[in-house]
N, CA, C and O atoms as a CHARMM CRD file, in Angstrom:
* protein
*
  308
    1    1 MET  N      2.26000  20.35300  -7.88100 PROA 1      0.00000
    2    1 MET  CA     1.42200  19.99300  -8.99500 PROA 1      0.00000
    3    1 MET  C      1.10700  18.49700  -8.90200 PROA 1      0.00000
    4    1 MET  O      1.97000  17.68200  -8.57500 PROA 1      0.00000
    5    2 PHE  N     -0.12100  18.16700  -9.19000 PROA 2      0.00000
    6    2 PHE  CA    -0.55400  16.77300  -9.12600 PROA 2      0.00000
    7    2 PHE  C     -1.10100  16.32400 -10.47800 PROA 2      0.00000
    8    2 PHE  O     -1.58000  17.12700 -11.27900 PROA 2      0.00000
    9    3 LEU  N     -1.01400  15.03100 -10.70200 PROA 3      0.00000
   10    3 LEU  CA    -1.60100  14.40400 -11.87500 PROA 3      0.00000
   11    3 LEU  C     -2.64600  13.42300 -11.36800 PROA 3      0.00000
   12    3 LEU  O     -2.34600  12.56600 -10.53700 PROA 3      0.00000
   13    4 GLY  N     -3.86300  13.54400 -11.86200 PROA 4      0.00000
   14    4 GLY  CA    -4.92200  12.62700 -11.48700 PROA 4      0.00000
   15    4 GLY  C     -4.91000  11.39600 -12.37000 PROA 4      0.00000
   16    4 GLY  O     -4.73800  11.49800 -13.58500 PROA 4      0.00000
   17    5 TRP  N     -5.09100  10.24100 -11.76600 PROA 5      0.00000
   18    5 TRP  CA    -5.05500   8.97300 -12.49800 PROA 5      0.00000
   19    5 TRP  C     -6.24100   8.12700 -12.05400 PROA 5      0.00000
   20    5 TRP  O     -6.46200   7.94800 -10.85600 PROA 5      0.00000
   21    6 PHE  N     -7.00200   7.60800 -13.00800 PROA 6      0.00000
   22    6 PHE  CA    -8.13300   6.74100 -12.70000 PROA 6      0.00000
   23    6 PHE  C     -7.93300   5.40300 -13.38300 PROA 6      0.00000
   24    6 PHE  O     -7.62600   5.34800 -14.57400 PROA 6      0.00000
   25    7 ASP  N     -8.10800   4.32600 -12.63400 PROA 7      0.00000
   26    7 ASP  CA    -8.00300   2.98000 -13.19700 PROA 7      0.00000
   27    7 ASP  C     -8.86800   2.05100 -12.35900 PROA 7      0.00000
   28    7 ASP  O     -8.54900   1.77300 -11.20300 PROA 7      0.00000
   29    8 ASP  N     -9.96200   1.57200 -12.94100 PROA 8      0.00000
   30    8 ASP  CA   -10.84200   0.66400 -12.20100 PROA 8      0.00000
   31    8 ASP  C    -10.72300  -0.78500 -12.65900 PROA 8      0.00000
   32    8 ASP  O    -11.63300  -1.58700 -12.45100 PROA 8      0.00000
   33    9 THR  N     -9.59000  -1.11700 -13.28600 PROA 9      0.00000
   34    9 THR  CA    -9.34000  -2.48500 -13.72400 PROA 9      0.00000
   35    9 THR  C     -9.24000  -3.40000 -12.50900 PROA 9      0.00000
   36    9 THR  O     -8.36700  -3.21400 -11.66100 PROA 9      0.00000
   37   10 ARG  N    -10.11400  -4.37000 -12.42100 PROA 10     0.00000
   38   10 ARG  CA   -10.14500  -5.25700 -11.25400 PROA 10     0.00000
   39   10 ARG  C     -8.94600  -6.19800 -11.17600 PROA 10     0.00000
   40   10 ARG  O     -8.59300  -6.65600 -10.09000 PROA 10     0.00000
   41   11 LYS  N     -8.32100  -6.49100 -12.30800 PROA 11     0.00000
   42   11 LYS  CA    -7.20400  -7.44500 -12.31500 PROA 11     0.00000
   43   11 LYS  C     -5.88300  -6.80100 -11.89100 PROA 11     0.00000
   44   11 LYS  O     -4.89400  -7.50800 -11.69500 PROA 11     0.00000
   45   12 LYS  N     -5.84800  -5.47800 -11.74600 PROA 12     0.00000
   46   12 LYS  CA    -4.62900  -4.79400 -11.32000 PROA 12     0.00000
   47   12 LYS  C     -4.70100  -4.49100  -9.83200 PROA 12     0.00000
   48   12 LYS  O     -5.76800  -4.19900  -9.29300 PROA 12     0.00000
   49   13 THR  N     -3.56100  -4.56500  -9.18500 PROA 13     0.00000
   50   13 THR  CA    -3.47200  -4.19900  -7.77200 PROA 13     0.00000
   51   13 THR  C     -3.30400  -2.68000  -7.66800 PROA 13     0.00000
   52   13 THR  O     -2.92800  -2.03500  -8.64700 PROA 13     0.00000
   53   14 PRO  N     -3.57700  -2.10600  -6.49600 PROA 14     0.00000
   54   14 PRO  CA    -3.31300  -0.67600  -6.32900 PROA 14     0.00000
   55   14 PRO  C     -1.84700  -0.32500  -6.60900 PROA 14     0.00000
   56   14 PRO  O     -1.55700   0.75300  -7.12800 PROA 14     0.00000
   57   15 THR  N     -0.93700  -1.21900  -6.27100 PROA 15     0.00000
   58   15 THR  CA     0.48600  -0.97000  -6.53500 PROA 15     0.00000
   59   15 THR  C      0.74400  -0.81900  -8.03000 PROA 15     0.00000
   60   15 THR  O      1.47700   0.07900  -8.44300 PROA 15     0.00000
   61   16 GLU  N      0.15300  -1.68300  -8.84100 PROA 16     0.00000
   62   16 GLU  CA     0.32300  -1.58800 -10.29900 PROA 16     0.00000
   63   16 GLU  C     -0.27400  -0.28900 -10.83200 PROA 16     0.00000
   64   16 GLU  O      0.29200   0.33800 -11.72800 PROA 16     0.00000
   65   17 LYS  N     -1.39300   0.10500 -10.29300 PROA 17     0.00000
   66   17 LYS  CA    -2.04600   1.34000 -10.73200 PROA 17     0.00000
   67   17 LYS  C     -1.20000   2.55900 -10.36700 PROA 17     0.00000
   68   17 LYS  O     -1.06000   3.48600 -11.16500 PROA 17     0.00000
   69   18 ILE  N     -0.64200   2.55300  -9.16600 PROA 18     0.00000
   70   18 ILE  CA     0.22600   3.65600  -8.74900 PROA 18     0.00000
   71   18 ILE  C      1.47200   3.69800  -9.61900 PROA 18     0.00000
   72   18 ILE  O      1.92600   4.77400 -10.00500 PROA 18     0.00000
   73   19 GLU  N      2.02600   2.52900  -9.92900 PROA 19     0.00000
   74   19 GLU  CA     3.21400   2.47300 -10.78900 PROA 19     0.00000
   75   19 GLU  C      2.93500   3.11700 -12.14000 PROA 19     0.00000
   76   19 GLU  O      3.76800   3.86800 -12.64800 PROA 19     0.00000
   77   20 GLU  N      1.79400   2.83900 -12.71900 PROA 20     0.00000
   78   20 GLU  CA     1.44400   3.44100 -14.00800 PROA 20     0.00000
   79   20 GLU  C      1.24600   4.95500 -13.88100 PROA 20     0.00000
   80   20 GLU  O      1.64100   5.71500 -14.76500 PROA 20     0.00000
   81   21 ALA  N      0.63300   5.38200 -12.77900 PROA 21     0.00000
   82   21 ALA  CA     0.44700   6.81200 -12.54900 PROA 21     0.00000
   83   21 ALA  C      1.79300   7.52100 -12.39200 PROA 21     0.00000
   84   21 ALA  O      1.98700   8.61700 -12.91700 PROA 21     0.00000
   85   22 VAL  N      2.71200   6.89700 -11.67300 PROA 22     0.00000
   86   22 VAL  CA     4.05200   7.46600 -11.48600 PROA 22     0.00000
   87   22 VAL  C      4.77600   7.55900 -12.82800 PROA 22     0.00000
   88   22 VAL  O      5.40600   8.57600 -13.11800 PROA 22     0.00000
   89   23 GLU  N      4.69400   6.51900 -13.64300 PROA 23     0.00000
   90   23 GLU  CA     5.34100   6.53700 -14.96300 PROA 23     0.00000
   91   23 GLU  C      4.80800   7.69300 -15.81300 PROA 23     0.00000
   92   23 GLU  O      5.58300   8.37600 -16.48400 PROA 23     0.00000
   93   24 ARG  N      3.49900   7.91500 -15.78900 PROA 24     0.00000
   94   24 ARG  CA     2.90700   9.01000 -16.55500 PROA 24     0.00000
   95   24 ARG  C      3.33900  10.36300 -16.01000 PROA 24     0.00000
   96   24 ARG  O      3.59800  11.28800 -16.78000 PROA 24     0.00000
   97   25 TYR  N      3.41900  10.48500 -14.68900 PROA 25     0.00000
   98   25 TYR  CA     3.86000  11.72700 -14.06400 PROA 25     0.00000
   99   25 TYR  C      5.28400  12.05900 -14.50500 PROA 25     0.00000
  100   25 TYR  O      5.57200  13.19400 -14.88300 PROA 25     0.00000
  101   26 VAL  N      6.16600  11.07000 -14.45700 PROA 26     0.00000
  102   26 VAL  CA     7.56100  11.28200 -14.85600 PROA 26     0.00000
  103   26 VAL  C      7.63300  11.67000 -16.33600 PROA 26     0.00000
  104   26 VAL  O      8.39400  12.56600 -16.70100 PROA 26     0.00000
  105   27 ALA  N      6.85900  11.01100 -17.18200 PROA 27     0.00000
  106   27 ALA  CA     6.85800  11.33300 -18.61100 PROA 27     0.00000
  107   27 ALA  C      6.36800  12.75900 -18.85900 PROA 27     0.00000
  108   27 ALA  O      6.86900  13.44500 -19.75000 PROA 27     0.00000
  109   28 LYS  N      5.40300  13.19800 -18.08200 PROA 28     0.00000
  110   28 LYS  CA     4.81100  14.52400 -18.29100 PROA 28     0.00000
  111   28 LYS  C      5.63900  15.64400 -17.67000 PROA 28     0.00000
  112   28 LYS  O      5.80500  16.69900 -18.28200 PROA 28     0.00000
  113   29 PHE  N      6.16600  15.42600 -16.45000 PROA 29     0.00000
  114   29 PHE  CA     6.83600  16.50100 -15.72500 PROA 29     0.00000
  115   29 PHE  C      8.34900  16.34300 -15.61400 PROA 29     0.00000
  116   29 PHE  O      9.03100  17.26600 -15.17000 PROA 29     0.00000
  117   30 GLY  N      8.88100  15.19900 -16.00800 PROA 30     0.00000
  118   30 GLY  CA    10.32100  15.01400 -16.02500 PROA 30     0.00000
  119   30 GLY  C     10.97000  14.76700 -14.67300 PROA 30     0.00000
  120   30 GLY  O     12.19400  14.82500 -14.55500 PROA 30     0.00000
  121   31 LYS  N     10.17800  14.49700 -13.66800 PROA 31     0.00000
  122   31 LYS  CA    10.72600  14.17500 -12.34700 PROA 31     0.00000
  123   31 LYS  C      9.74000  13.26800 -11.62400 PROA 31     0.00000
  124   31 LYS  O      8.56200  13.19700 -11.97200 PROA 31     0.00000
  125   32 ALA  N     10.25100  12.57400 -10.60800 PROA 32     0.00000
  126   32 ALA  CA     9.41700  11.61800  -9.87200 PROA 32     0.00000
  127   32 ALA  C      8.56700  12.34300  -8.83300 PROA 32     0.00000
  128   32 ALA  O      9.02800  13.30600  -8.22000 PROA 32     0.00000
  129   33 PRO  N      7.33400  11.89000  -8.63100 PROA 33     0.00000
  130   33 PRO  CA     6.51100  12.46100  -7.57200 PROA 33     0.00000
  131   33 PRO  C      6.98600  11.97400  -6.20800 PROA 33     0.00000
  132   33 PRO  O      7.72200  10.99200  -6.11200 PROA 33     0.00000
  133   34 THR  N      6.56400  12.66200  -5.16200 PROA 34     0.00000
  134   34 THR  CA     6.94200  12.26800  -3.80500 PROA 34     0.00000
  135   34 THR  C      5.74100  11.84100  -2.97200 PROA 34     0.00000
  136   34 THR  O      5.89800  11.30900  -1.87200 PROA 34     0.00000
  137   35 LEU  N      4.53200  12.07600  -3.50100 PROA 35     0.00000
  138   35 LEU  CA     3.31300  11.81600  -2.74900 PROA 35     0.00000
  139   35 LEU  C      2.23500  11.25800  -3.65600 PROA 35     0.00000
  140   35 LEU  O      2.10200  11.68000  -4.80500 PROA 35     0.00000
  141   36 CYS  N      1.46800  10.31300  -3.14400 PROA 36     0.00000
  142   36 CYS  CA     0.31000   9.77800  -3.85300 PROA 36     0.00000
  143   36 CYS  C     -0.86900   9.78000  -2.89400 PROA 36     0.00000
  144   36 CYS  O     -0.83200   9.11400  -1.85900 PROA 36     0.00000
  145   37 LEU  N     -1.91400  10.52600  -3.23400 PROA 37     0.00000
  146   37 LEU  CA    -3.12800  10.56400  -2.43500 PROA 37     0.00000
  147   37 LEU  C     -4.09800   9.54700  -3.00000 PROA 37     0.00000
  148   37 LEU  O     -4.34700   9.51400  -4.20600 PROA 37     0.00000
  149   38 VAL  N     -4.65000   8.70900  -2.11700 PROA 38     0.00000
  150   38 VAL  CA    -5.54000   7.62300  -2.53700 PROA 38     0.00000
  151   38 VAL  C     -6.71100   7.50100  -1.56300 PROA 38     0.00000
  152   38 VAL  O     -6.71600   8.11600  -0.49700 PROA 38     0.00000
  153   39 ASN  N     -7.68400   6.71100  -1.94000 PROA 39     0.00000
  154   39 ASN  CA    -8.76800   6.31700  -1.05200 PROA 39     0.00000
  155   39 ASN  C     -8.19400   5.35400  -0.01700 PROA 39     0.00000
  156   39 ASN  O     -7.22400   4.65100  -0.29900 PROA 39     0.00000
  157   40 ALA  N     -8.78100   5.31400   1.17000 PROA 40     0.00000
  158   40 ALA  CA    -8.27700   4.43400   2.23600 PROA 40     0.00000
  159   40 ALA  C     -8.19700   2.97000   1.79700 PROA 40     0.00000
  160   40 ALA  O     -7.33900   2.22900   2.27500 PROA 40     0.00000
  161   41 ALA  N     -9.07600   2.55400   0.89800 PROA 41     0.00000
  162   41 ALA  CA    -9.07700   1.16400   0.42600 PROA 41     0.00000
  163   41 ALA  C     -7.87700   0.86000  -0.46900 PROA 41     0.00000
  164   41 ALA  O     -7.55400  -0.30800  -0.68700 PROA 41     0.00000
  165   42 ASP  N     -7.21500   1.88700  -0.98800 PROA 42     0.00000
  166   42 ASP  CA    -6.10600   1.68700  -1.92300 PROA 42     0.00000
  167   42 ASP  C     -4.73600   1.96800  -1.32300 PROA 42     0.00000
  168   42 ASP  O     -3.74900   2.01300  -2.05800 PROA 42     0.00000
  169   43 VAL  N     -4.64700   2.15900  -0.01300 PROA 43     0.00000
  170   43 VAL  CA    -3.35900   2.44700   0.62300 PROA 43     0.00000
  171   43 VAL  C     -2.46000   1.21500   0.55500 PROA 43     0.00000
  172   43 VAL  O     -2.86000   0.11900   0.94800 PROA 43     0.00000
  173   44 VAL  N     -1.25600   1.40600   0.05700 PROA 44     0.00000
  174   44 VAL  CA    -0.23300   0.35600  -0.02100 PROA 44     0.00000
  175   44 VAL  C      1.11400   0.98600   0.30400 PROA 44     0.00000
  176   44 VAL  O      1.23400   2.20900   0.37800 PROA 44     0.00000
  177   45 THR  N      2.11400   0.15300   0.49400 PROA 45     0.00000
  178   45 THR  CA     3.48100   0.63200   0.64600 PROA 45     0.00000
  179   45 THR  C      4.11200   0.65500  -0.73400 PROA 45     0.00000
  180   45 THR  O      4.04500  -0.33000  -1.46900 PROA 45     0.00000
  181   46 TYR  N      4.72800   1.78200  -1.08800 PROA 46     0.00000
  182   46 TYR  CA     5.35100   1.92500  -2.39800 PROA 46     0.00000
  183   46 TYR  C      6.70200   2.59200  -2.17600 PROA 46     0.00000
  184   46 TYR  O      6.76600   3.71100  -1.66800 PROA 46     0.00000
  185   47 ALA  N      7.77900   1.91400  -2.55300 PROA 47     0.00000
  186   47 ALA  CA     9.14000   2.40500  -2.30600 PROA 47     0.00000
  187   47 ALA  C      9.36600   3.77600  -2.94500 PROA 47     0.00000
  188   47 ALA  O      9.07200   3.98500  -4.12200 PROA 47     0.00000
  189   48 GLY  N      9.88900   4.69700  -2.15000 PROA 48     0.00000
  190   48 GLY  CA    10.23900   6.01900  -2.65600 PROA 48     0.00000
  191   48 GLY  C      9.07800   6.98200  -2.80800 PROA 48     0.00000
  192   48 GLY  O      9.24900   8.07700  -3.34400 PROA 48     0.00000
  193   49 LEU  N      7.90100   6.59100  -2.34400 PROA 49     0.00000
  194   49 LEU  CA     6.71500   7.41800  -2.52100 PROA 49     0.00000
  195   49 LEU  C      5.84800   7.31100  -1.27100 PROA 49     0.00000
  196   49 LEU  O      5.55900   6.20700  -0.80800 PROA 49     0.00000
  197   50 GLU  N      5.43800   8.43400  -0.73100 PROA 50     0.00000
  198   50 GLU  CA     4.50700   8.41000   0.39600 PROA 50     0.00000
  199   50 GLU  C      3.10500   8.21100  -0.16600 PROA 50     0.00000
  200   50 GLU  O      2.64200   9.01100  -0.97900 PROA 50     0.00000
  201   51 VAL  N      2.43900   7.16700   0.25600 PROA 51     0.00000
  202   51 VAL  CA     1.06100   6.89400  -0.16100 PROA 51     0.00000
  203   51 VAL  C      0.17700   7.21800   1.03100 PROA 51     0.00000
  204   51 VAL  O      0.27700   6.58700   2.08400 PROA 51     0.00000
  205   52 ARG  N     -0.68800   8.20600   0.85600 PROA 52     0.00000
  206   52 ARG  CA    -1.48900   8.71600   1.96400 PROA 52     0.00000
  207   52 ARG  C     -2.97100   8.67300   1.61700 PROA 52     0.00000
  208   52 ARG  O     -3.37100   9.05900   0.51900 PROA 52     0.00000
  209   53 ALA  N     -3.78400   8.20200   2.55800 PROA 53     0.00000
  210   53 ALA  CA    -5.23500   8.18500   2.36500 PROA 53     0.00000
  211   53 ALA  C     -5.77700   9.59400   2.55800 PROA 53     0.00000
  212   53 ALA  O     -5.34700  10.32700   3.44800 PROA 53     0.00000
  213   54 ALA  N     -6.72400   9.95500   1.70700 PROA 54     0.00000
  214   54 ALA  CA    -7.41000  11.24300   1.82400 PROA 54     0.00000
  215   54 ALA  C     -8.91000  10.96400   1.70800 PROA 54     0.00000
  216   54 ALA  O     -9.33300  10.26500   0.78700 PROA 54     0.00000
  217   55 PRO  N     -9.71600  11.49500   2.61900 PROA 55     0.00000
  218   55 PRO  CA   -11.13900  11.16700   2.63400 PROA 55     0.00000
  219   55 PRO  C    -11.90700  11.63900   1.39600 PROA 55     0.00000
  220   55 PRO  O    -12.99500  11.13300   1.11800 PROA 55     0.00000
  221   56 TYR  N    -11.36800  12.58000   0.66800 PROA 56     0.00000
  222   56 TYR  CA   -12.05000  13.12600  -0.51000 PROA 56     0.00000
  223   56 TYR  C    -11.66300  12.42400  -1.81200 PROA 56     0.00000
  224   56 TYR  O    -12.14600  12.80200  -2.87900 PROA 56     0.00000
  225   57 ILE  N    -10.80100  11.41100  -1.74100 PROA 57     0.00000
  226   57 ILE  CA   -10.38900  10.66400  -2.93500 PROA 57     0.00000
  227   57 ILE  C    -11.28200   9.43500  -3.08200 PROA 57     0.00000
  228   57 ILE  O    -11.42700   8.64800  -2.14600 PROA 57     0.00000
  229   58 SER  N    -11.87300   9.27800  -4.25400 PROA 58     0.00000
  230   58 SER  CA   -12.74100   8.12800  -4.53000 PROA 58     0.00000
  231   58 SER  C    -11.89400   6.88000  -4.80600 PROA 58     0.00000
  232   58 SER  O    -10.73400   6.99600  -5.20100 PROA 58     0.00000
  233   59 PRO  N    -12.46700   5.68900  -4.59900 PROA 59     0.00000
  234   59 PRO  CA   -11.72900   4.46400  -4.92900 PROA 59     0.00000
  235   59 PRO  C    -11.27700   4.48100  -6.39200 PROA 59     0.00000
  236   59 PRO  O    -11.96400   5.01600  -7.26200 PROA 59     0.00000
  237   60 ASN  N    -10.13000   3.89500  -6.63800 PROA 60     0.00000
  238   60 ASN  CA    -9.54200   3.76700  -7.97600 PROA 60     0.00000
  239   60 ASN  C     -9.05600   5.08300  -8.56500 PROA 60     0.00000
  240   60 ASN  O     -8.76600   5.15100  -9.75900 PROA 60     0.00000
  241   61 HSD  N     -8.96300   6.12800  -7.75200 PROA 61     0.00000
  242   61 HSD  CA    -8.39600   7.40800  -8.16800 PROA 61     0.00000
  243   61 HSD  C     -7.07100   7.58600  -7.44100 PROA 61     0.00000
  244   61 HSD  O     -6.96200   7.30200  -6.24900 PROA 61     0.00000
  245   62 PHE  N     -6.07700   8.05400  -8.16300 PROA 62     0.00000
  246   62 PHE  CA    -4.72600   8.20100  -7.61800 PROA 62     0.00000
  247   62 PHE  C     -4.21300   9.57900  -8.02900 PROA 62     0.00000
  248   62 PHE  O     -4.12700   9.88300  -9.21800 PROA 62     0.00000
  249   63 TRP  N     -3.87300  10.40900  -7.04700 PROA 63     0.00000
  250   63 TRP  CA    -3.34200  11.73600  -7.30800 PROA 63     0.00000
  251   63 TRP  C     -1.86400  11.71600  -6.94900 PROA 63     0.00000
  252   63 TRP  O     -1.50900  11.66000  -5.77200 PROA 63     0.00000
  253   64 VAL  N     -1.00000  11.76200  -7.96100 PROA 64     0.00000
  254   64 VAL  CA     0.44700  11.72000  -7.72800 PROA 64     0.00000
  255   64 VAL  C      1.02100  13.11000  -7.96400 PROA 64     0.00000
  256   64 VAL  O      0.61600  13.82100  -8.88400 PROA 64     0.00000
  257   65 GLY  N      1.97800  13.48200  -7.11200 PROA 65     0.00000
  258   65 GLY  CA     2.59000  14.79800  -7.25000 PROA 65     0.00000
  259   65 GLY  C      3.53100  15.08200  -6.11000 PROA 65     0.00000
  260   65 GLY  O      4.11600  14.18200  -5.50700 PROA 65     0.00000
  261   66 GLU  N      3.65600  16.35700  -5.83500 PROA 66     0.00000
  262   66 GLU  CA     4.54000  16.80900  -4.76800 PROA 66     0.00000
  263   66 GLU  C      3.75800  17.70500  -3.82700 PROA 66     0.00000
  264   66 GLU  O      2.97700  18.55400  -4.25800 PROA 66     0.00000
  265   67 GLU  N      3.97600  17.50800  -2.55200 PROA 67     0.00000
  266   67 GLU  CA     3.31600  18.34800  -1.56400 PROA 67     0.00000
  267   67 GLU  C      3.92100  19.74200  -1.63100 PROA 67     0.00000
  268   67 GLU  O      5.14100  19.90000  -1.66600 PROA 67     0.00000
  269   68 GLU  N      3.06600  20.74100  -1.64800 PROA 68     0.00000
  270   68 GLU  CA     3.55100  22.11800  -1.72100 PROA 68     0.00000
  271   68 GLU  C      4.22100  22.50400  -0.41200 PROA 68     0.00000
  272   68 GLU  O      3.71600  22.23000   0.67600 PROA 68     0.00000
  273   69 GLN  N      5.35000  23.13700  -0.55100 PROA 69     0.00000
  274   69 GLN  CA     6.07600  23.63600   0.60800 PROA 69     0.00000
  275   69 GLN  C      5.68500  25.09700   0.82100 PROA 69     0.00000
  276   69 GLN  O      5.61900  25.86200  -0.14000 PROA 69     0.00000
  277   70 PRO  N      5.42900  25.48600   2.04900 PROA 70     0.00000
  278   70 PRO  CA     5.08200  26.89800   2.27800 PROA 70     0.00000
  279   70 PRO  C      6.26200  27.81300   1.93600 PROA 70     0.00000
  280   70 PRO  O      7.42400  27.45500   2.12500 PROA 70     0.00000
  281   71 ALA  N      5.93800  28.97300   1.44100 PROA 71     0.00000
  282   71 ALA  CA     6.99000  29.94500   1.11300 PROA 71     0.00000
  283   71 ALA  C      7.68300  30.38800   2.39100 PROA 71     0.00000
  284   71 ALA  O      7.03000  30.55800   3.42100 PROA 71     0.00000
  285   72 PRO  N      8.98900  30.57700   2.34200 PROA 72     0.00000
  286   72 PRO  CA     9.70100  31.02200   3.54700 PROA 72     0.00000
  287   72 PRO  C      9.24800  32.42100   3.93800 PROA 72     0.00000
  288   72 PRO  O      9.01300  33.27100   3.07900 PROA 72     0.00000
  289   73 THR  N      9.13100  32.65100   5.22100 PROA 73     0.00000
  290   73 THR  CA     8.76300  33.97700   5.69000 PROA 73     0.00000
  291   73 THR  C     10.00500  34.84800   5.78200 PROA 73     0.00000
  292   73 THR  O     11.05700  34.39100   6.22800 PROA 73     0.00000
  293   74 PRO  N      9.88500  36.08800   5.36400 PROA 74     0.00000
  294   74 PRO  CA    11.06500  36.96400   5.44000 PROA 74     0.00000
  295   74 PRO  C     11.46700  37.21800   6.88800 PROA 74     0.00000
  296   74 PRO  O     10.62200  37.27400   7.78100 PROA 74     0.00000
  297   75 LEU  N     12.75600  37.36900   7.09900 PROA 75     0.00000
  298   75 LEU  CA    13.25600  37.64000   8.43500 PROA 75     0.00000
  299   75 LEU  C     13.02500  39.10500   8.78100 PROA 75     0.00000
  300   75 LEU  O     13.22100  39.98900   7.94700 PROA 75     0.00000
  301   76 ALA  N     12.61200  39.34800  10.00000 PROA 76     0.00000
  302   76 ALA  CA    12.39300  40.72000  10.44800 PROA 76     0.00000
  303   76 ALA  C     13.74500  41.38800  10.68000 PROA 76     0.00000
  304   76 ALA  O     14.67900  40.77200  11.19400 PROA 76     0.00000
  305   77 ALA  N     13.82900  42.64400  10.29400 PROA 77     0.00000
  306   77 ALA  CA    15.08900  43.38100  10.46100 PROA 77     0.00000
  307   77 ALA  C     15.20200  44.01400  11.81800 PROA 77     0.00000
  308   77 ALA  O     16.20200  44.66800  12.11300 PROA 77     0.00000
């Protein structure tokens, strides 16, 4: 599940914007996200969170959440 966050405030850094998005995610879902999808212009290093550029993300948009894990395949008998 992801939470979309938009912030075009010029005085804030991408790190500050991601921090606010993470805080909102934790408040809403009760756990920390593991992934943040951003525009290539907003890629930064953020401790404890993978920040990854995605070509379909517009500048100043931040999608925080968890990458879906594929369901385990049943073992053949």
